PDB file of C-alpha atoms in Angstrom:
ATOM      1  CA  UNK A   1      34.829  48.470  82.101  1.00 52.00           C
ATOM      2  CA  UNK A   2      37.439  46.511  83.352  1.00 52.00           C
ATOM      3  CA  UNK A   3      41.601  46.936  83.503  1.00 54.00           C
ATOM      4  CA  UNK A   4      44.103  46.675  80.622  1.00 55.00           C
ATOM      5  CA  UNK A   5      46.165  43.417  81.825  1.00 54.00           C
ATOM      6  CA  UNK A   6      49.628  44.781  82.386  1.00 52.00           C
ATOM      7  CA  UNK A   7      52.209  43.720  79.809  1.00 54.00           C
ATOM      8  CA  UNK A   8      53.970  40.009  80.426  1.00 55.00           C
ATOM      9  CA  UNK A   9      57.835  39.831  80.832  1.00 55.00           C
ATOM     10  CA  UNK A  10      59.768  37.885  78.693  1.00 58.00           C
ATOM     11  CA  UNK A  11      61.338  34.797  80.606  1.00 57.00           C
ATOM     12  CA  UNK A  12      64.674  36.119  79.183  1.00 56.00           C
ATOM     13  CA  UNK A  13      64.446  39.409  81.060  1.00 61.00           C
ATOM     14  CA  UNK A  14      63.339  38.237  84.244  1.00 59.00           C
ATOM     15  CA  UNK A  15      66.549  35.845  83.796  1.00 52.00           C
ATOM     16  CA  UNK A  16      68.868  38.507  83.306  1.00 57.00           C
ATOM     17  CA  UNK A  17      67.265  41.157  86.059  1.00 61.00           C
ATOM     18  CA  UNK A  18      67.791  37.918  88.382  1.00 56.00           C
ATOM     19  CA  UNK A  19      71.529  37.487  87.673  1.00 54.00           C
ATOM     20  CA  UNK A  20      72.443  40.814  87.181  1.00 57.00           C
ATOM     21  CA  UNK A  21      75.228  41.862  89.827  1.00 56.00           C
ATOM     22  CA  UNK A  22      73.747  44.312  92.556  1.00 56.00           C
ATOM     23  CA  UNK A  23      76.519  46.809  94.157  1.00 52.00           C
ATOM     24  CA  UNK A  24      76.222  46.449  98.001  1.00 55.00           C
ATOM     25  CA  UNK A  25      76.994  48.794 100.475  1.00 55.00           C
ATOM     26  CA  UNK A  26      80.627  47.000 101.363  1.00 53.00           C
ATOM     27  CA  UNK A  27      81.388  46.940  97.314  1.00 54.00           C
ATOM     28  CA  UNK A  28      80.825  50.404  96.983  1.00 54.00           C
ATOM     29  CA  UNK A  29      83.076  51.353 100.125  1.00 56.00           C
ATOM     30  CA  UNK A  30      85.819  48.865  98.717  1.00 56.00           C
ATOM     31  CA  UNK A  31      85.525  50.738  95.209  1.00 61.00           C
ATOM     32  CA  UNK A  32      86.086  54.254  96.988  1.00 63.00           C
ATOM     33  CA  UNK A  33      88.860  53.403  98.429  1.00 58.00           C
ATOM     34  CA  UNK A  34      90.879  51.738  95.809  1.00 59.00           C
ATOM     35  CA  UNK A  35      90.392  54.795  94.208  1.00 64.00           C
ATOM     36  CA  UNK A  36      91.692  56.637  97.014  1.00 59.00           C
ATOM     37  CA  UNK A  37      94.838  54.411  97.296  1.00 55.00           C
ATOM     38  CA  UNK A  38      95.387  54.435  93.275  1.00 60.00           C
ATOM     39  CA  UNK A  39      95.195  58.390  94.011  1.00 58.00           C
ATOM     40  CA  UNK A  40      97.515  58.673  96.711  1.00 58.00           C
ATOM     41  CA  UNK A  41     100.434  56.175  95.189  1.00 53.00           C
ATOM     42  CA  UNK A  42      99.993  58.341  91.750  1.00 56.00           C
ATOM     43  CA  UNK A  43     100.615  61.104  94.024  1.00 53.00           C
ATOM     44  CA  UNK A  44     103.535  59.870  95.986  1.00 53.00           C
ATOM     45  CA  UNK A  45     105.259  58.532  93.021  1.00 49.00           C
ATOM     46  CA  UNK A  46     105.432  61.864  91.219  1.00 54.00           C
ATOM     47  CA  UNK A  47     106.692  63.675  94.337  1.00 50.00           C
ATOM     48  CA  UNK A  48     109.193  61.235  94.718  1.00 44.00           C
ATOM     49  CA  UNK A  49     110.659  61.630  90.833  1.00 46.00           C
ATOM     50  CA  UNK A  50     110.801  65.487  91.542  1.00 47.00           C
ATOM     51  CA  UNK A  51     111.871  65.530  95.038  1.00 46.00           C
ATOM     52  CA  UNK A  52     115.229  65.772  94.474  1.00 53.00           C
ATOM     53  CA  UNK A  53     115.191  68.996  92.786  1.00 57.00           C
ATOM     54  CA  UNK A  54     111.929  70.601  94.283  1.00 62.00           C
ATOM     55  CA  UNK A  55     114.073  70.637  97.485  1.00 63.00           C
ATOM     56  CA  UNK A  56     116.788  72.597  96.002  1.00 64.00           C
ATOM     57  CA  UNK A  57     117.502  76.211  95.745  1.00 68.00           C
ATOM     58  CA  UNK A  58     117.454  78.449  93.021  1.00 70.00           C
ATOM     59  CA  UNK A  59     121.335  78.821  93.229  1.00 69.00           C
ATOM     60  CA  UNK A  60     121.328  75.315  93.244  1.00 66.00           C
ATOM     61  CA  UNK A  61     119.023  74.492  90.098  1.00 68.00           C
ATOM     62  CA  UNK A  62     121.171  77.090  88.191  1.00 69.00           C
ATOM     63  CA  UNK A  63     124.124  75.825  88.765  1.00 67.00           C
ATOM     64  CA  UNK A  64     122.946  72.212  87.961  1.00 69.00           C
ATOM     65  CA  UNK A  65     121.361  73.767  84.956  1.00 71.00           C
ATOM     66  CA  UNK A  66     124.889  75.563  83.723  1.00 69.00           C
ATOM     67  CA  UNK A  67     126.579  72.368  84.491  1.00 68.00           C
ATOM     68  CA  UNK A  68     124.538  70.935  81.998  1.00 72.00           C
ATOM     69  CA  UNK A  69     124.959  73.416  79.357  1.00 76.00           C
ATOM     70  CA  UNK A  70     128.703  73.387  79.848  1.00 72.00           C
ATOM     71  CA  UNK A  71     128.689  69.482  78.995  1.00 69.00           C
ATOM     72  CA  UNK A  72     126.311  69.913  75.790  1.00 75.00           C
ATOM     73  CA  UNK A  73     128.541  72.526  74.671  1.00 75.00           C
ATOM     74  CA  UNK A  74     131.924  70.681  75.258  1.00 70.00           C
ATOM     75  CA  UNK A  75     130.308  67.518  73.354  1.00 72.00           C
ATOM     76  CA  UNK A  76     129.215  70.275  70.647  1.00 78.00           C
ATOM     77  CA  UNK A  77     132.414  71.365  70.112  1.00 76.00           C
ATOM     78  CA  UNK A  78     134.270  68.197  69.998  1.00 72.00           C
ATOM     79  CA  UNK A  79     131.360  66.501  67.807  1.00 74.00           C
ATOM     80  CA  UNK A  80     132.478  69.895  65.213  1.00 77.00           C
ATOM     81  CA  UNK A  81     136.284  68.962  65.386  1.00 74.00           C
ATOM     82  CA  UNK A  82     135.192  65.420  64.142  1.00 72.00           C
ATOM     83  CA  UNK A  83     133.136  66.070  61.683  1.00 74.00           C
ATOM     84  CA  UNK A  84     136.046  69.042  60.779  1.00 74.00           C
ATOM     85  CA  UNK A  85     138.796  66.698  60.751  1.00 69.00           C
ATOM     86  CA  UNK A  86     136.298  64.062  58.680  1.00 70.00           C
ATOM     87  CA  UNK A  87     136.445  66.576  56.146  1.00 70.00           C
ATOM     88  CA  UNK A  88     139.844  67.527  55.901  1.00 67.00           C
ATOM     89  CA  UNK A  89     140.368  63.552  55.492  1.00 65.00           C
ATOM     90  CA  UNK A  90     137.899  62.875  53.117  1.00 68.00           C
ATOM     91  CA  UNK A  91     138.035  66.287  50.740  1.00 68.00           C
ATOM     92  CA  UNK A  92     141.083  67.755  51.233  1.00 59.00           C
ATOM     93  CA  UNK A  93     143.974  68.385  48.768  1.00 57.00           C
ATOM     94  CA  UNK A  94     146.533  66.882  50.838  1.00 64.00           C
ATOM     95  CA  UNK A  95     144.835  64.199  52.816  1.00 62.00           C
ATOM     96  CA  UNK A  96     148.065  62.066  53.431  1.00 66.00           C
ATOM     97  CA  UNK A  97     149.583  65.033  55.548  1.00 69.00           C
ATOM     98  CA  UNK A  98     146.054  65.659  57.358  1.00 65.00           C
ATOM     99  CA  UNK A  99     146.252  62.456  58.051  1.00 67.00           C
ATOM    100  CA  UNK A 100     149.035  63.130  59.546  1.00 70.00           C
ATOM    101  CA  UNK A 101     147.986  65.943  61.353  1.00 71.00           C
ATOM    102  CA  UNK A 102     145.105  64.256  62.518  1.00 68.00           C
ATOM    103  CA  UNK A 103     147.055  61.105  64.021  1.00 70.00           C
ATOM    104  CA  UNK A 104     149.730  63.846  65.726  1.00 74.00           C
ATOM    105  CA  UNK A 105     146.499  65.286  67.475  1.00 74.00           C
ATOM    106  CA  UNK A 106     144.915  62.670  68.461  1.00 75.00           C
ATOM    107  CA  UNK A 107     148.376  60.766  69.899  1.00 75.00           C
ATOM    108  CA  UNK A 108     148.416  63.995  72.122  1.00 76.00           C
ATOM    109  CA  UNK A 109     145.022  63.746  73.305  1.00 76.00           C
ATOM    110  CA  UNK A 110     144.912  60.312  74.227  1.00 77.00           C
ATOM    111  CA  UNK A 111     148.531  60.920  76.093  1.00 79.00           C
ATOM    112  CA  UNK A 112     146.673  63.245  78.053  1.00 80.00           C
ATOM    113  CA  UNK A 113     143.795  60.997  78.630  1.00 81.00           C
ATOM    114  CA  UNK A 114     145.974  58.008  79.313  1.00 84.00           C
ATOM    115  CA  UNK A 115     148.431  60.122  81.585  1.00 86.00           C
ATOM    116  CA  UNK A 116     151.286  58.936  79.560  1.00 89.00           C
ATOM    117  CA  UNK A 117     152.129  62.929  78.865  1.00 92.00           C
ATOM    118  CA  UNK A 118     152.716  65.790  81.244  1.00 93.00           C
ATOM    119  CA  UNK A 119     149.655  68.547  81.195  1.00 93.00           C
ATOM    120  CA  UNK A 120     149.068  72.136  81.976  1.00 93.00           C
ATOM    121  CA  UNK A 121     145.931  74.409  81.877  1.00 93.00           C
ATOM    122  CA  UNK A 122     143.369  76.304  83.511  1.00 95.00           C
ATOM    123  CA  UNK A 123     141.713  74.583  86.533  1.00 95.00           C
ATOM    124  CA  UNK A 124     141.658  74.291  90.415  1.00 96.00           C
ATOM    125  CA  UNK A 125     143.579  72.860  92.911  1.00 96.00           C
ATOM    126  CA  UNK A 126     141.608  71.262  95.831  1.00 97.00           C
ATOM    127  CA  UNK A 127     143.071  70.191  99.430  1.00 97.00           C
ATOM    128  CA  UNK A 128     141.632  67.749 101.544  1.00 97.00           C
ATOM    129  CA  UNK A 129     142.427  68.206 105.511  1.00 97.00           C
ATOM    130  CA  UNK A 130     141.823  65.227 107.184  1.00 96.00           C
ATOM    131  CA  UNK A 131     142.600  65.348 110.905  1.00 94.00           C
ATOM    132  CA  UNK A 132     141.047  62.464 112.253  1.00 93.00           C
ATOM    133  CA  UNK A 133     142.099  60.758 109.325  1.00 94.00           C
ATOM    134  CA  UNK A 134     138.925  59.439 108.274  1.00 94.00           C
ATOM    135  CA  UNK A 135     138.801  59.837 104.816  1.00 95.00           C
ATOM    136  CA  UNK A 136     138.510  56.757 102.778  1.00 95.00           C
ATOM    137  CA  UNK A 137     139.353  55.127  99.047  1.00 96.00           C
ATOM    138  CA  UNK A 138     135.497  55.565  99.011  1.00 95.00           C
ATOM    139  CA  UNK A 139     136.225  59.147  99.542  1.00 95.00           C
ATOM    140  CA  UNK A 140     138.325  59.850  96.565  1.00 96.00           C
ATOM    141  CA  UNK A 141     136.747  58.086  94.434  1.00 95.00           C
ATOM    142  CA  UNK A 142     133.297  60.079  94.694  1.00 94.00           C
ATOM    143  CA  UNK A 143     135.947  62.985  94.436  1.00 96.00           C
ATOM    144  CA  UNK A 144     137.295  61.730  91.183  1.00 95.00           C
ATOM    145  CA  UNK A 145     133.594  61.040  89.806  1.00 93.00           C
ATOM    146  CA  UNK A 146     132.316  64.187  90.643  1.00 94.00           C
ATOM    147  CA  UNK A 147     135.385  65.905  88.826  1.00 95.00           C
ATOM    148  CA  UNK A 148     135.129  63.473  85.840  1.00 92.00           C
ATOM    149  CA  UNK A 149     131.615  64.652  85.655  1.00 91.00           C
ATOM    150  CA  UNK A 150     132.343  68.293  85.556  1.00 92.00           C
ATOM    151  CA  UNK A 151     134.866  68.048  82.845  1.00 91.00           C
ATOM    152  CA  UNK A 152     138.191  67.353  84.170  1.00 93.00           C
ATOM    153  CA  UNK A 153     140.871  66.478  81.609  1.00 92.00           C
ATOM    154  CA  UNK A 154     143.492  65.624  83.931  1.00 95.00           C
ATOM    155  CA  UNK A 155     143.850  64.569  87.778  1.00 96.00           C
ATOM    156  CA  UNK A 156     146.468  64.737  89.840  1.00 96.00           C
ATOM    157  CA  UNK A 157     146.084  63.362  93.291  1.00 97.00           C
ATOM    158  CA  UNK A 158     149.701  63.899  95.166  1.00 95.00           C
ATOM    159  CA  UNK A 159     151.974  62.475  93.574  1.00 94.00           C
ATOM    160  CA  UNK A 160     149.866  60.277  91.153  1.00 95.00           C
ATOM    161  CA  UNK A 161     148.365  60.653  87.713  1.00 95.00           C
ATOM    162  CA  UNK A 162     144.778  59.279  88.441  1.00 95.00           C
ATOM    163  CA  UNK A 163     143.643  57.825  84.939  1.00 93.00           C
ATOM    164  CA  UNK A 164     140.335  55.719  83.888  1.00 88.00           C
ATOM    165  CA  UNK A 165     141.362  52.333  85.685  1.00 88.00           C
ATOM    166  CA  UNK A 166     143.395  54.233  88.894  1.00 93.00           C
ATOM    167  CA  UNK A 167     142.616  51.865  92.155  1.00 94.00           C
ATOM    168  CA  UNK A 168     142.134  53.273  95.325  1.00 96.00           C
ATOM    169  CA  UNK A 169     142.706  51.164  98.137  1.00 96.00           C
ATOM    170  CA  UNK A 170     142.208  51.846 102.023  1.00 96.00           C
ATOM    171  CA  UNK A 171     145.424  51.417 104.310  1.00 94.00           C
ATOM    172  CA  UNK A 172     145.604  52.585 108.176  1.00 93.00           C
ATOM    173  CA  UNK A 173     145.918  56.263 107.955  1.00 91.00           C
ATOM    174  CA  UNK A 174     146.270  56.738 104.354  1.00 95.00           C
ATOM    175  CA  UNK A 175     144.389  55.653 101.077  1.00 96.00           C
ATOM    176  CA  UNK A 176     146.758  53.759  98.194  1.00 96.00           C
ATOM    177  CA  UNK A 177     146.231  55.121  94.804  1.00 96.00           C
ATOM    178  CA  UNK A 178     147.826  52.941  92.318  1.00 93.00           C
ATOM    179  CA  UNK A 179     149.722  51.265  94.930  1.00 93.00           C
ATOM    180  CA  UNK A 180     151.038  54.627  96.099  1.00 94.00           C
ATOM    181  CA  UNK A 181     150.607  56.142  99.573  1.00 96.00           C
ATOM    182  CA  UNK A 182     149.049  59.317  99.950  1.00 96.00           C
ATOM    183  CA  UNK A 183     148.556  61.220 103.175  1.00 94.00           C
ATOM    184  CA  UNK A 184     146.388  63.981 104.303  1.00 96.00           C
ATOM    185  CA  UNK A 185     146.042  66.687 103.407  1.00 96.00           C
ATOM    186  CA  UNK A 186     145.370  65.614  99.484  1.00 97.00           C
ATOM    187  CA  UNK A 187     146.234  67.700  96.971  1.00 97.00           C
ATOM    188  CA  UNK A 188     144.262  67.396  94.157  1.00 97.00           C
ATOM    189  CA  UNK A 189     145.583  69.083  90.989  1.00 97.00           C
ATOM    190  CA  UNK A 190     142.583  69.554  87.761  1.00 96.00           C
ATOM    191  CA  UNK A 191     142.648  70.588  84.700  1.00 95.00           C
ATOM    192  CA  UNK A 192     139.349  71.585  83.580  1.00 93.00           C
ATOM    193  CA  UNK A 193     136.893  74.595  83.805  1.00 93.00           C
ATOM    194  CA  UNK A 194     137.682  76.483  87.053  1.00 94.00           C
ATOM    195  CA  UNK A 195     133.822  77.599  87.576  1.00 93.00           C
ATOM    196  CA  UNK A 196     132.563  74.654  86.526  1.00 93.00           C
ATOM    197  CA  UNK A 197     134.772  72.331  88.704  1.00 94.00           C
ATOM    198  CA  UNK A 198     134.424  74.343  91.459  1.00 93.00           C
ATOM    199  CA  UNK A 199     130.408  74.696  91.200  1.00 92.00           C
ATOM    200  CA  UNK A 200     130.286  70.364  91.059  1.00 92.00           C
ATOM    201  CA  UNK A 201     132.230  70.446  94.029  1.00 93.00           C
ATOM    202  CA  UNK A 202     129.682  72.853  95.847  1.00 90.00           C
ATOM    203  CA  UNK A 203     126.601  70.937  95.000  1.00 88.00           C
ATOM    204  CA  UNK A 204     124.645  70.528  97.824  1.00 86.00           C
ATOM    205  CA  UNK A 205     124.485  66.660  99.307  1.00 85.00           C
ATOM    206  CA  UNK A 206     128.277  66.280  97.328  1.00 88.00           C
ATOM    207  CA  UNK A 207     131.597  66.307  98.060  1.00 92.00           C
ATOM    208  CA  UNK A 208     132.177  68.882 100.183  1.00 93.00           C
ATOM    209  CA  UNK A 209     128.845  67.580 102.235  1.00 92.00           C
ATOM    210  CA  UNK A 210     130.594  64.271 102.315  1.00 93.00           C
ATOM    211  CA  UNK A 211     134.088  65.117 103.725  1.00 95.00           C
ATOM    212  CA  UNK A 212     132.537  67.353 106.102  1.00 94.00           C
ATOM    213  CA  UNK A 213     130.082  64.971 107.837  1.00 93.00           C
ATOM    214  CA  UNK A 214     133.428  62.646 107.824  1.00 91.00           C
ATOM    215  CA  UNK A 215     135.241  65.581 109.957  1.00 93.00           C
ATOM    216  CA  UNK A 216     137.392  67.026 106.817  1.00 96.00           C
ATOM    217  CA  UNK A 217     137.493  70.088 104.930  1.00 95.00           C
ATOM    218  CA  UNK A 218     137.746  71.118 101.716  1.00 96.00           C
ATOM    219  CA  UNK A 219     139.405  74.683 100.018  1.00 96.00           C
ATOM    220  CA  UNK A 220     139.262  74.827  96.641  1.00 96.00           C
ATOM    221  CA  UNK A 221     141.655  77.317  94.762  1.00 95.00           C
ATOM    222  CA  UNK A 222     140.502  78.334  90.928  1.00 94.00           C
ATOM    223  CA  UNK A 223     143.789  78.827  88.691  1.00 90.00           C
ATOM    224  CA  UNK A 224     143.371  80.513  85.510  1.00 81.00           C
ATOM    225  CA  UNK A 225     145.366  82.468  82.971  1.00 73.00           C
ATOM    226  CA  UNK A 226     149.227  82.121  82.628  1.00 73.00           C
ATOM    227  CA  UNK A 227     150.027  80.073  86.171  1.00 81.00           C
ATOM    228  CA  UNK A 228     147.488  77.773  85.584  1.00 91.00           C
ATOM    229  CA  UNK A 229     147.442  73.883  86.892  1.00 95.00           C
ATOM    230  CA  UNK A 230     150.156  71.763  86.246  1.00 93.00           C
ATOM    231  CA  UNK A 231     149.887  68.247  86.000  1.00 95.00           C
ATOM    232  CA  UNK A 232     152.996  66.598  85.475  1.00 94.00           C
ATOM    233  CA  UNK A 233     153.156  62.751  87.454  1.00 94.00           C
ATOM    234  CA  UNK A 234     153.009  60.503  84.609  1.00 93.00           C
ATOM    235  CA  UNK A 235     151.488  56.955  84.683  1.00 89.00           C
ATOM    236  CA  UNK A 236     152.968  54.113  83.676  1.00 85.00           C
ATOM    237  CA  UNK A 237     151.498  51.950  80.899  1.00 79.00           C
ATOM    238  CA  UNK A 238     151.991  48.175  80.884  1.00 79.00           C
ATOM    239  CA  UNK A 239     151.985  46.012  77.828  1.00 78.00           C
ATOM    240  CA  UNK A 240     148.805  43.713  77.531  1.00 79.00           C
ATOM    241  CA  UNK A 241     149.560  40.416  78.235  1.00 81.00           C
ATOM    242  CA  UNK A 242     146.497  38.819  76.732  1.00 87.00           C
ATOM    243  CA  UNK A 243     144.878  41.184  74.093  1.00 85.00           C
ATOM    244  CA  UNK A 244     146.331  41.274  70.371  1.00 84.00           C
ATOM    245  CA  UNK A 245     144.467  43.487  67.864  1.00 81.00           C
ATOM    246  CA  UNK A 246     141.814  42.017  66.219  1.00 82.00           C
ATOM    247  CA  UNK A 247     142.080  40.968  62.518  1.00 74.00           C
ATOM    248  CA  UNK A 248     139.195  42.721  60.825  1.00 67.00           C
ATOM    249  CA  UNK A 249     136.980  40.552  59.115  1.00 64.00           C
ATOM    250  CA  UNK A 250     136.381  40.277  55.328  1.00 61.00           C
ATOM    251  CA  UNK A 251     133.721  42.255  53.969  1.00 55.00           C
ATOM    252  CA  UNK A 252     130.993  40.431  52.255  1.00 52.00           C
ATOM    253  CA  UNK A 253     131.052  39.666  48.644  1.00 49.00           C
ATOM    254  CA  UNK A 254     128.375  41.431  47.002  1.00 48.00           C
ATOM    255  CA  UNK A 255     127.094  40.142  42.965  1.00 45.00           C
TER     256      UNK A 255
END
């Protein structure tokens, strides 16, 4: 009895088992170690996004983390006198004398801001010994930032009302804000939370890191209650030479 004839293969399939791709030794290696190096740059990329606060302390990471709450609350609270003095505008019996109210408050405020009025309040006052003289305008002004971003409502640096466009300007042994010299040791006057400018201050890598690897020193005095911090250099505002208020533009016609 003889043999079944084993089964013919379509042309089509030998085709296709003759072209199909065969993984060699060398592919295979180069596969496994792409996937090593995606691994490892997946890896280094997320310890380099948390690195800078994995390396911190716990004191550290809760006083970042208070920081933080102390700036959501302070926009909080001045997002509720808005929408306050909104309504007082808008729904009020008298609106023409809230309105008055309203612009009084708000002249004040940005007199404060724009160091056109005198200021006094809780804060700190920070001095900045300098015996080799080395601090810089570059100095300062990471000073200034850091205090900006902890909440300071007015700065006082000697004998000069530092506002939003305050240059600082190196000169030999000295540092030229607004075109006035001041000396070491700087006396920095705030007006701001006491704890909370005096934390931003202590941050590690910061200011006080800063003027220390420079060769100065920082003390930082918290003044609360009825003493306080007073702010009183004033700065001058010039008249814009170029810039006229805008004429607002018609509204469109609706119909």
């Amino acid at each position: 009895m003889s043999e079944p004839a084993a089964p013919r293969r379509s042309p089509w399939r030998r085709l296709w088992r003759a072209g199909r791709p065969r993984a060699t030794r060398a592919q295979v290696l180069a596969g496994i170690l792409c996937a090593a190096l995606g691994f490892g740059f997946v890896v280094q990329v997320r310890q380099t996004s948390t690195s800078g606060l994995s390396d911190l302390r716990e004191t550290d990471l809760v006083r970042i983390l208070d920081d933080t709450t102390e700036r959501g609350d302070r926009l909080q609270e001045e997002l509720d006198n808005l929408q306050a003095t909104r309504r007082q505008l808008t729904e009020g019996s008298d609106s023409a004398q809230a309105a008055a109210q309203a612009a009084e408050q708000r002249a004040q405020e940005y007199g404060l801001l724009a160091g056109t009025l005198p200021a006094h309040g809780p804060g700190i006052v920070a001095t900045i010994t300098d015996p080799d003289t080395a601090v810089r305008s570059t100095n300062l002004i990471q000073f200034v930032q850091e205090l900006r971003d902890a909440g300071a409502e007015a700065i006082q640096i000697g004998s000069t009302r530092v506002v939003a466009e305050t240059a600082f300007t190196d000169t030999t042994g000295a540092v030229l804000v607004d075109g006035a010299t001041e000396r070491a040791p700087y006396v920095v006057s705030v007006i701001g939370d006491p704890d909370t400018l005096s934390t931003a201050l202590d941050i590690p890598g910061g200011v006080r890191e800063t003027l220390r690897s420079a060769g100065a020193d920082l003390e930082v005095r918290n003044a609360a209650g009825a003493d306080g911090v007073q702010v009183d250099a004033l700065h001058a505002v010039s008249a814009p030479q170029y810039a006229r208020p805008a004429s607002p533009e018609p509204s469109a016609s609706t119909g």
